[in-house]
Coordinates of C-alpha atoms and ligand atoms in Angstrom, one line a residue:
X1 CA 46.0 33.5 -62.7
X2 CA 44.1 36.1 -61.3
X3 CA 44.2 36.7 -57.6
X4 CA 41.3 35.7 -55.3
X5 CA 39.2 38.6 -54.4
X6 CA 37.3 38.2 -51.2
X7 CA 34.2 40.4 -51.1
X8 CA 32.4 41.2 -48.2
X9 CA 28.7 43.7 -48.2
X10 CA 26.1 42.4 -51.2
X11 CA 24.1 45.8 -50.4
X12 CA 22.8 48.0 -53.3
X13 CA 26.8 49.5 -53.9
X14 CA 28.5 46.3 -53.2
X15 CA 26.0 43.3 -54.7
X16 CA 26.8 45.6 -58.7
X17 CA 30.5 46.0 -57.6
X18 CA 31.5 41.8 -56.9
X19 CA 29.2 41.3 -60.3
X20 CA 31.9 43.4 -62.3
X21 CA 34.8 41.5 -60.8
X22 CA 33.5 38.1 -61.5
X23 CA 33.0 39.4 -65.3
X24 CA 36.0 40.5 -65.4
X25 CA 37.3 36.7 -65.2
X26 CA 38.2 37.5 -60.7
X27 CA 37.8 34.1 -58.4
X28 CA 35.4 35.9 -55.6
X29 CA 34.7 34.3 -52.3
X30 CA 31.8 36.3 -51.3
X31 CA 30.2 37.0 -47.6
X32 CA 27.2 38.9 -46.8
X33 CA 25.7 38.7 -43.2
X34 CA 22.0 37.9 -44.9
X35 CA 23.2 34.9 -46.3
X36 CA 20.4 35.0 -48.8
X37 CA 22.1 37.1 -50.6
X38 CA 25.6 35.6 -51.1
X39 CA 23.1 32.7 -52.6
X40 CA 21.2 34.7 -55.0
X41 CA 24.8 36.1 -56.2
X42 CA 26.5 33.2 -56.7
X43 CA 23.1 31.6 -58.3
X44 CA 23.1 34.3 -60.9
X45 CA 26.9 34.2 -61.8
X46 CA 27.1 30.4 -62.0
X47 CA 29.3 30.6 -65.0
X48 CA 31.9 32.6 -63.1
X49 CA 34.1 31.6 -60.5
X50 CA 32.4 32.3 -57.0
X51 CA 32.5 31.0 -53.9
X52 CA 30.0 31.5 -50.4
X53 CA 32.6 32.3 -47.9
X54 CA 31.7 30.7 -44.2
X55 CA 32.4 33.9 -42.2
X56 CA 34.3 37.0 -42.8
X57 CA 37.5 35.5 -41.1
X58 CA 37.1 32.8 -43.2
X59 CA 36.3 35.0 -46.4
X60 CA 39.4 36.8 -45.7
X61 CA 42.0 33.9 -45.2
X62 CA 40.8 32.9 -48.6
X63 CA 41.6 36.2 -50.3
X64 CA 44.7 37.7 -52.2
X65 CA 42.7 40.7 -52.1
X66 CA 39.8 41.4 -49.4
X67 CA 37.1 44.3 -50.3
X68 CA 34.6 45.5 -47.6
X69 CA 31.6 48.0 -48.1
X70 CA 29.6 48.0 -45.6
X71 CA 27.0 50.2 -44.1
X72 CA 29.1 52.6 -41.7
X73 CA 31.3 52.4 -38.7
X74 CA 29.9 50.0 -36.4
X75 CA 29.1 47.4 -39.2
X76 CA 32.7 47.9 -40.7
X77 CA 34.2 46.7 -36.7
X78 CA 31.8 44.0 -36.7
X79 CA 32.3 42.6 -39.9
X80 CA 36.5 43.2 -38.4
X81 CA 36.6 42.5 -35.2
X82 CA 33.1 40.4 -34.4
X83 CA 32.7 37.0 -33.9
X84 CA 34.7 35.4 -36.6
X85 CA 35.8 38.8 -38.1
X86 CA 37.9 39.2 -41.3
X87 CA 41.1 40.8 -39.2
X88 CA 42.0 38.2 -37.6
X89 CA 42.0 35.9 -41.2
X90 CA 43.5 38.5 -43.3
X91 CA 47.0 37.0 -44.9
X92 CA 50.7 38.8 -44.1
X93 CA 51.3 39.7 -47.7
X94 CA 47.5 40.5 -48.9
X95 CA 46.1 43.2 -49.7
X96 CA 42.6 45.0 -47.8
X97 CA 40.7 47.8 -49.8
X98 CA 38.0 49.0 -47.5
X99 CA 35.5 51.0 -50.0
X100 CA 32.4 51.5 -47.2
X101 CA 32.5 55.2 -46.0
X102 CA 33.8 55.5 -42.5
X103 CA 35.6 58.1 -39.8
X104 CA 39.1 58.6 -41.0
X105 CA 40.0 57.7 -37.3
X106 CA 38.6 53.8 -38.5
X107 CA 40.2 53.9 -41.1
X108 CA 43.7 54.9 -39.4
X109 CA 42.7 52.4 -37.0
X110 CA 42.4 49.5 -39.9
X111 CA 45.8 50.6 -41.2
X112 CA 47.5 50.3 -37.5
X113 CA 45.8 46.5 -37.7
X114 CA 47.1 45.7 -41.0
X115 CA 50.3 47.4 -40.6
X116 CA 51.1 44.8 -37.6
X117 CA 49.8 41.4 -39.6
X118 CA 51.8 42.5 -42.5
X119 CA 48.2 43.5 -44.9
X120 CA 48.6 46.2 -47.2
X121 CA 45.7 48.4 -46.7
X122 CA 43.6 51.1 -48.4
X123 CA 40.8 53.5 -47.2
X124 CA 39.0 53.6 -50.7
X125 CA 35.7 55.0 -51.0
X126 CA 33.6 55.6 -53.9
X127 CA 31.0 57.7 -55.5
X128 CA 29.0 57.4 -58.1
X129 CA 25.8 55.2 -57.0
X130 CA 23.9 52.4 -57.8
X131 CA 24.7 53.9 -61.7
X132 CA 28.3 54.0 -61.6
X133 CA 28.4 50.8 -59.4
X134 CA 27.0 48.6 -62.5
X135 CA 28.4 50.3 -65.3
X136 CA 31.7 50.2 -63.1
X137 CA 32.4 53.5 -63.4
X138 CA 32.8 54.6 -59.9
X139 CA 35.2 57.1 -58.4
X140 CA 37.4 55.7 -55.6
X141 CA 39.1 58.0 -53.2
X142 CA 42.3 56.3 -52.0
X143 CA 44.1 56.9 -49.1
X144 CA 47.5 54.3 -48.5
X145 CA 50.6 53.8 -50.3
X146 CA 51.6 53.8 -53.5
X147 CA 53.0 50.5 -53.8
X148 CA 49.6 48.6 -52.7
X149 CA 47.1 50.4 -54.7
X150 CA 49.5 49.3 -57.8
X151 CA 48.9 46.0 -56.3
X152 CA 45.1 46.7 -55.9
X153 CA 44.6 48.4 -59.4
X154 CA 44.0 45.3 -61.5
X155 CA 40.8 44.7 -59.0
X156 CA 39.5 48.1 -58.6
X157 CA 39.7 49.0 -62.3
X158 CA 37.1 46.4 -63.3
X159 CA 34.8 48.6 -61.0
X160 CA 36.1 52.2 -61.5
X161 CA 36.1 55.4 -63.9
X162 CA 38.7 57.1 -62.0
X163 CA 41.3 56.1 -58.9
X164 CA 42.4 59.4 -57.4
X165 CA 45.4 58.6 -54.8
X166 CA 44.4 61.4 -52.1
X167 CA 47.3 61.0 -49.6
X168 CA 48.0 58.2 -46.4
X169 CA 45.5 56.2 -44.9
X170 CA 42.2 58.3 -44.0
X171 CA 43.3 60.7 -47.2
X172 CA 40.0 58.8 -48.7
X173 CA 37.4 58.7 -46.4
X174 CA 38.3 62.3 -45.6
X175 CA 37.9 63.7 -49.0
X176 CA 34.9 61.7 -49.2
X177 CA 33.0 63.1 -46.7
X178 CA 33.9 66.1 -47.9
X179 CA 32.5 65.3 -51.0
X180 CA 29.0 64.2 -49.8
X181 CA 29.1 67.2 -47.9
X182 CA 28.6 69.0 -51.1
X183 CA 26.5 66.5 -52.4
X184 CA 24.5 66.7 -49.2
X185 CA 24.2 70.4 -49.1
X186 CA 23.3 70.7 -53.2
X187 CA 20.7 68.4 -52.9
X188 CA 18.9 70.4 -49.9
X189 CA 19.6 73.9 -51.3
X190 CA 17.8 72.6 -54.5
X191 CA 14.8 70.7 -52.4
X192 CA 14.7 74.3 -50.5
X193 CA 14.4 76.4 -53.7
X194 CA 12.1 74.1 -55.4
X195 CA 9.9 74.7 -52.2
X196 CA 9.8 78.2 -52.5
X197 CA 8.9 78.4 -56.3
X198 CA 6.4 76.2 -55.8
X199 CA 4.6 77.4 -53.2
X200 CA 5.1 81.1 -54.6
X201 CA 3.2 79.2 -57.6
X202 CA 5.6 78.7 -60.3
X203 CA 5.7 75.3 -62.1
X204 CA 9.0 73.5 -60.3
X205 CA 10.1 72.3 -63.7
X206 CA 10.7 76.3 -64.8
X207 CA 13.4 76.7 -62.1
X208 CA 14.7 73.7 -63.0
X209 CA 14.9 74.9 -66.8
X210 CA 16.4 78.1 -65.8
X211 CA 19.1 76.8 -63.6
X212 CA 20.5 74.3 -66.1
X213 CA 21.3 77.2 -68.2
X214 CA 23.1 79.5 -65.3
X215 CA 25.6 79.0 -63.5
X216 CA 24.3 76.8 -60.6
X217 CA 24.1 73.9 -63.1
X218 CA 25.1 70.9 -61.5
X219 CA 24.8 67.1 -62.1
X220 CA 22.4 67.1 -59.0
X221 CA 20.3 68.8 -61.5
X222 CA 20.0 65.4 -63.7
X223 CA 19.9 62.9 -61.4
X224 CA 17.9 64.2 -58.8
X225 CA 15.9 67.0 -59.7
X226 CA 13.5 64.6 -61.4
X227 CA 12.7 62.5 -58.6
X228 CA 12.0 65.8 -56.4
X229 CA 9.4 66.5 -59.9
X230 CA 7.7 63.2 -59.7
X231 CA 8.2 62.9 -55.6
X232 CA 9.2 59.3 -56.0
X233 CA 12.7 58.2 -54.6
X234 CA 13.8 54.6 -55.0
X235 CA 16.7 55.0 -53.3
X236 CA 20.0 54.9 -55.3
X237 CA 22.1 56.7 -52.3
X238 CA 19.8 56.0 -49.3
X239 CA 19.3 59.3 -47.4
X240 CA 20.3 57.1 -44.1
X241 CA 23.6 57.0 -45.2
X242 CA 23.7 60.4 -46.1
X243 CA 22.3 61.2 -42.9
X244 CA 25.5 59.0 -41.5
X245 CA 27.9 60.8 -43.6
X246 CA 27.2 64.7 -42.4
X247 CA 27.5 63.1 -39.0
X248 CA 30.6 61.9 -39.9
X249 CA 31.8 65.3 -41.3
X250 CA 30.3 66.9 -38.5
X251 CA 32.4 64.8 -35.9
X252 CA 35.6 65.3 -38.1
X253 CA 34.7 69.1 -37.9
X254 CA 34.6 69.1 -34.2
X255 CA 37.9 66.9 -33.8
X256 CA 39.4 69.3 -36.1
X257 CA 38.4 72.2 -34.3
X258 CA 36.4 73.8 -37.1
X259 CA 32.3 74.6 -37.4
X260 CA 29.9 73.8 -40.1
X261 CA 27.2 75.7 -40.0
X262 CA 25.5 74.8 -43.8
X263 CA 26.1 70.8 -42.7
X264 CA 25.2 71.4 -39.1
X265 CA 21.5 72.8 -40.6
X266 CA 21.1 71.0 -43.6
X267 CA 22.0 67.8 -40.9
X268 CA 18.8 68.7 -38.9
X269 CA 16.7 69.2 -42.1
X270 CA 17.9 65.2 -43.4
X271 CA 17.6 64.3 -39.5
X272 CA 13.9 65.4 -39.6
X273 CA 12.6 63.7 -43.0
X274 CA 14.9 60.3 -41.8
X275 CA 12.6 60.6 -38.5
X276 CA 9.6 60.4 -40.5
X277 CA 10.3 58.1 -43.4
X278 CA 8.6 54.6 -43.1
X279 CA 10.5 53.4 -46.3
X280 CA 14.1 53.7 -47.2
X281 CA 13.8 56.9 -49.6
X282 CA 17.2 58.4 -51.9
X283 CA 18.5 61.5 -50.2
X284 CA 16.9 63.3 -52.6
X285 CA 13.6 63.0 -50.0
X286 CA 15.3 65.6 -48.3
X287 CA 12.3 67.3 -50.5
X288 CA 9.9 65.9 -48.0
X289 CA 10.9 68.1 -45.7
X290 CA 8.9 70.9 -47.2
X291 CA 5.7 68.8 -48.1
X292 CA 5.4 68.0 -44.4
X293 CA 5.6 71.1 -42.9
Ligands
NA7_1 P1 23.3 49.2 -48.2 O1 22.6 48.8 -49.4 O2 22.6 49.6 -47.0 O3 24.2 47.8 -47.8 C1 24.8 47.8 -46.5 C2 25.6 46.5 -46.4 O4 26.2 46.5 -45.1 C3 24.8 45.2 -46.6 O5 25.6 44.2 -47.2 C4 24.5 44.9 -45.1 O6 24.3 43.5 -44.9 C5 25.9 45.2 -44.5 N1 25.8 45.4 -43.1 C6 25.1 46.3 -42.4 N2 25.3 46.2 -41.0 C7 26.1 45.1 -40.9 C8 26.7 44.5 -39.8 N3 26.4 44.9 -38.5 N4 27.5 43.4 -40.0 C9 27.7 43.0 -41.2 N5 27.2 43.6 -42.3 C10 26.4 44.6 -42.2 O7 24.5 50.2 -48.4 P2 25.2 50.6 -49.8 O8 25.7 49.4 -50.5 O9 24.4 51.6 -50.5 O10 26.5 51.4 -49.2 C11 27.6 50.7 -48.6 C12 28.6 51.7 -48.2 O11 29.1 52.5 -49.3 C13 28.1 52.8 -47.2 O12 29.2 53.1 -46.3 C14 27.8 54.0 -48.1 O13 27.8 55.2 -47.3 C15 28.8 53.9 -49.2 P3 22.7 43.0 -45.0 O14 22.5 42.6 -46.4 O15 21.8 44.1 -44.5 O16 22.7 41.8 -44.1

């Protein structure tokens, strides 16, 4: 018998992610505060094992295993500690894989919580997108023990290429915003170039041509460079939650003493084009930056 997986967050990561571990033969209870949904889910899977959890305490008391992924920060302690939150149902003896990305603090804070009810819990972010999210081959950045990602292995490989153990809790959520950093900072320095040869009145497609044979070859280069080409960006990393993450890095800069100065201007440059988005663009539309101006 597999164990119960309670899922909470049906948003573009999380809905591809709970489809995986039903296939994979998992009993979900699922929760997703637009209940709408939870519905369409568990309409779609009807052949699987799922369940429409009442609340996320409720969600959680059913669950072996809880996963969360969740916008950022102040969703995560709502969906916790809200009205009816999943803390106060998680099980002494379960296990709790948060995979949203959050402050390390949070996560530290979750592992003091889950520490006291007797929870095993991991800080376990992923990259990869909306792509690796349905192929289930995402890249989760643990932080926790040992001994409960064994215990949480069976679950997260049905979503993931690669589980990289990164040190104790907040080890994940650190590296991760590190990560996106990078990602961040890629993504604006290619937007900024493409700017310049364009407007200098070079085709954008030549730099791109040139740079996949150099040494600033990247797989930003394949995913997003043809979005900037075409300027169309359904959004398979939202450029709000980017926006979110170099905040977070920012604030884990500051706590740590240390500046950013790259991530503290490529921050205003996503901060601008978020202002003046009416939809919900990929962070490639960082690009937009230079149209507007
Ligand atoms: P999405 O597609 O924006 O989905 C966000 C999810 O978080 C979605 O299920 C939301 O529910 C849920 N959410 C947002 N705010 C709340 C509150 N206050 N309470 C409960 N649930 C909430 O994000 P992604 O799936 O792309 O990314 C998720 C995380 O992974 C994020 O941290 C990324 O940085 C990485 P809704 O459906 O809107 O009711």
């Amino acid at each position: 018998m597999k164990p119960t997986v309670g899922f909470i967050g049906l948003g573009l990561m999380g809905t591809p992610m709970c489809r995986n571990l039903l296939k994979a033969g998992f009993p979900v209870v699922v929760w997703n505060r637009t209940r709408e949904k939870t519905e369409e889910l568990a309409r779609e899977n009807a052949q699987f094992d799922v369940k429409v959890g009442t609340n996320p305490r409720e969600t959680a008391a059913k669950a072996d295993v809880l996963i969360t992924i969740v916008s950022d920060p102040p969703a995560l302690e709502e969906v916790l500690w809200g009205r009816d939150g999943a803390m106060e149902g998680l099980r002494r003896g379960s296990t709790y894989i948060d995979s949203s990305t959050v402050s390390p603090a949070l996560a530290r804070k979750i592992g003091a919580a889950c520490t006291e009810r007797g929870v095993g819990f991991l800080d376990a972010p992923v990259t990869g997108g909306t792509w690796g999210a349905e192929k289930g081959e995402l890249v989760f950045m643990v932080g926790g023990e040992k001994e409960v990602l064994e215990r949480a292995k069976p679950a997260l490989q049905t979503m993931a290429k690669h589980i990289f153990l990164l040190g104790p809790t907040g080890a994940g959520q650190t590296v991760k915003l590190a990560m996106n950093l990078i990602l961040a900072l890629q993504v604006d320095a290619l937007a900024e170039a493409l700017a310049l040869v364009t407007t200098a009145g070079v085709p954008g497609e030549r730099l791109i041509e040139v740079l996949q044979s150099s040494m600033a070859r990247a797989g930003v280069l394949d995913v997003k460079a043809p979005l900037m080409l075409k300027n169309e960006f359904p959004p398979s990393f939202p450029l709000r939650l980017m926006h979110k993450d170099i905040a977070l890095a920012l604030d884990l800069a500051k706590q740590h003493a240390i500046t950013l100065p790259a991530a503290a201007a490529a921050y205003s440059t996503y901060d601008a084009v978020k202002k003046s988005s009416t939809d919900d663009p990929d962070f490639a539309a960082v690009a937009r930056f230079w149209k507007k101006s």
